[in-house]
Tab-separated table of C-alpha atoms and ligand atoms in Angstrom:
chain	number	residue	atom	x	y	z
F	1002	MET	CA	-13.217	2.006	-7.664
F	1003	HIS	CA	-9.449	1.573	-7.551
F	1004	GLU	CA	-9.284	1.040	-3.764
F	1005	LEU	CA	-11.947	-1.654	-3.841
F	1006	SER	CA	-9.921	-3.901	-6.125
F	1007	ILE	CA	-6.839	-3.305	-3.978
F	1008	ALA	CA	-8.783	-4.238	-0.845
F	1009	GLU	CA	-9.960	-7.411	-2.572
F	1010	ALA	CA	-6.414	-8.272	-3.574
F	1011	ILE	CA	-5.204	-7.771	0.002
F	1012	ALA	CA	-8.036	-9.866	1.448
F	1013	HIS	CA	-7.194	-12.646	-0.990
F	1014	LYS	CA	-3.521	-12.676	0.000
F	1015	VAL	CA	-4.321	-12.443	3.702
F	1016	ARG	CA	-6.638	-15.448	3.486
F	1017	GLU	CA	-3.936	-17.414	1.701
F	1018	ARG	CA	-1.327	-16.599	4.344
F	1019	ALA	CA	-3.608	-16.964	7.342
F	1020	ALA	CA	-4.693	-20.442	6.198
F	1021	GLY	CA	-7.796	-20.473	8.345
F	1022	ARG	CA	-6.340	-18.717	11.387
F	1023	LEU	CA	-8.043	-15.629	12.758
F	1024	VAL	CA	-6.329	-12.415	11.722
F	1025	SER	CA	-6.820	-9.369	13.934
F	1026	ALA	CA	-4.730	-6.876	11.979
F	1027	VAL	CA	-2.943	-6.533	8.668
F	1028	ALA	CA	-0.125	-4.084	8.093
F	1029	ILE	CA	0.483	-2.988	4.539
F	1030	ARG	CA	2.908	-0.626	2.848
F	1031	VAL	CA	1.730	1.419	-0.101
F	1032	GLY	CA	3.882	3.672	-2.211
F	1033	HIS	CA	2.774	7.188	-3.099
F	1034	PHE	CA	2.811	6.273	-6.784
F	1035	ARG	CA	0.027	3.788	-6.234
F	1036	GLN	CA	-2.353	6.695	-5.818
F	1037	VAL	CA	-4.190	5.084	-2.953
F	1038	VAL	CA	-6.400	7.179	-0.692
F	1039	PRO	CA	-5.983	5.617	2.777
F	1040	ASP	CA	-9.502	6.524	3.920
F	1041	ALA	CA	-11.029	5.033	0.803
F	1042	LEU	CA	-8.924	1.920	1.162
F	1043	GLU	CA	-9.970	1.461	4.797
F	1044	PHE	CA	-13.587	1.898	3.781
F	1045	SER	CA	-13.206	-0.632	0.957
F	1046	TRP	CA	-11.454	-3.006	3.323
F	1047	THR	CA	-14.434	-2.930	5.686
F	1048	MET	CA	-16.761	-3.551	2.752
F	1049	VAL	CA	-14.725	-6.457	1.429
F	1050	THR	CA	-14.196	-8.153	4.800
F	1051	ASP	CA	-17.634	-7.568	6.303
F	1052	GLY	CA	-19.462	-10.843	6.782
F	1053	THR	CA	-16.347	-12.881	5.993
F	1054	GLY	CA	-13.758	-14.567	8.192
F	1055	LEU	CA	-11.794	-11.325	8.113
F	1056	GLU	CA	-14.573	-9.230	9.611
F	1057	GLY	CA	-13.228	-6.828	12.237
F	1058	CYS	CA	-9.656	-7.252	11.041
F	1059	LYS	CA	-7.824	-3.945	11.178
F	1060	LEU	CA	-5.949	-2.588	8.199
F	1061	GLU	CA	-2.859	-0.574	9.053
F	1062	ILE	CA	-1.649	1.462	6.111
F	1063	GLU	CA	1.861	2.806	5.946
F	1064	GLN	CA	2.442	5.217	3.110
F	1065	ILE	CA	5.832	5.363	1.463
F	1066	PRO	CA	6.760	8.647	-0.210
F	1067	ALA	CA	7.875	8.607	-3.821
F	1068	THR	CA	11.549	9.430	-4.194
F	1069	VAL	CA	13.589	9.732	-7.347
F	1070	SER	CA	17.258	9.924	-8.038
F	1071	CYS	CA	18.377	12.206	-10.835
F	1072	ARG	CA	21.086	11.166	-13.285
F	1073	ASP	CA	21.655	14.751	-14.407
F	1074	CYS	CA	22.263	16.563	-11.110
F	1075	ASP	CA	22.808	13.571	-8.834
F	1076	SER	CA	20.224	14.594	-6.242
F	1077	THR	CA	17.557	12.520	-4.582
F	1078	THR	CA	14.210	14.219	-4.109
F	1079	THR	CA	10.750	13.370	-2.877
F	1080	LEU	CA	7.844	13.770	-5.258
F	1081	ASP	CA	4.590	15.356	-4.190
F	1082	ILE	CA	2.826	14.588	-7.420
F	1083	PRO	CA	3.141	11.374	-9.401
F	1084	ILE	CA	5.140	12.814	-12.252
F	1085	LEU	CA	8.642	11.587	-12.824
F	1086	VAL	CA	10.754	14.723	-12.697
F	1087	CYS	CA	13.705	15.729	-10.584
F	1088	GLY	CA	12.710	18.003	-7.709
F	1089	SER	CA	16.034	19.770	-7.915
F	1090	CYS	CA	16.742	20.517	-11.575
F	1091	GLY	CA	13.368	19.647	-13.108
F	1092	GLY	CA	14.923	17.142	-15.486
F	1093	SER	CA	13.244	13.895	-16.399
F	1094	ASN	CA	16.371	11.764	-16.416
F	1095	VAL	CA	15.365	10.146	-13.140
F	1096	THR	CA	15.031	6.726	-11.572
F	1097	LEU	CA	12.183	5.933	-9.217
F	1098	LEU	CA	13.658	4.709	-5.932
F	1099	THR	CA	10.570	4.292	-3.785
F	1100	GLY	CA	6.876	4.872	-4.261
F	1101	GLU	CA	5.778	1.787	-6.149
F	1102	GLU	CA	5.532	-0.426	-3.073
F	1103	PHE	CA	2.481	-2.453	-2.460
F	1104	LEU	CA	3.049	-5.186	0.060
F	1105	ILE	CA	1.663	-6.885	3.071
F	1106	VAL	CA	4.168	-6.309	5.852
F	1107	SER	CA	2.677	-8.453	8.573
F	1108	LEU	CA	-0.383	-10.275	9.798
F	1109	GLN	CA	-1.413	-10.279	13.403
F	1110	ILE	CA	-2.798	-13.716	14.126
F	1111	GLN	CA	-5.303	-13.932	16.927
F	1112	GLU	CA	-4.454	-16.412	19.664
F	1113	VAL	CA	-7.221	-18.831	20.512
U	1884	ZN	ZN1	18.118	16.757	-11.261
């Protein structure tokens, strides 16, 4: 499962950054092009963190829409499906502006 490996990757990075501190929430940003199903990712996150130091840590997912800029008609459009075409003229002479994000935005460290 795609989401499971993503959840594992996030958990790995969170552990690195937290360096032993208790983390109560993790905020991440995922682009539309990553084809991540938020529900599935949350489920995988619970599976991956259960029984570890990250158990009970909340995963907050912010989805970033995929937008492209077209070199033919100069418009910027948002993509609903992950195919690189201009939403205005249908041309494929486009540059992906957003949608490929996959980053950890912040960690909420629990005070002890
Ligand atoms: Zn266009």
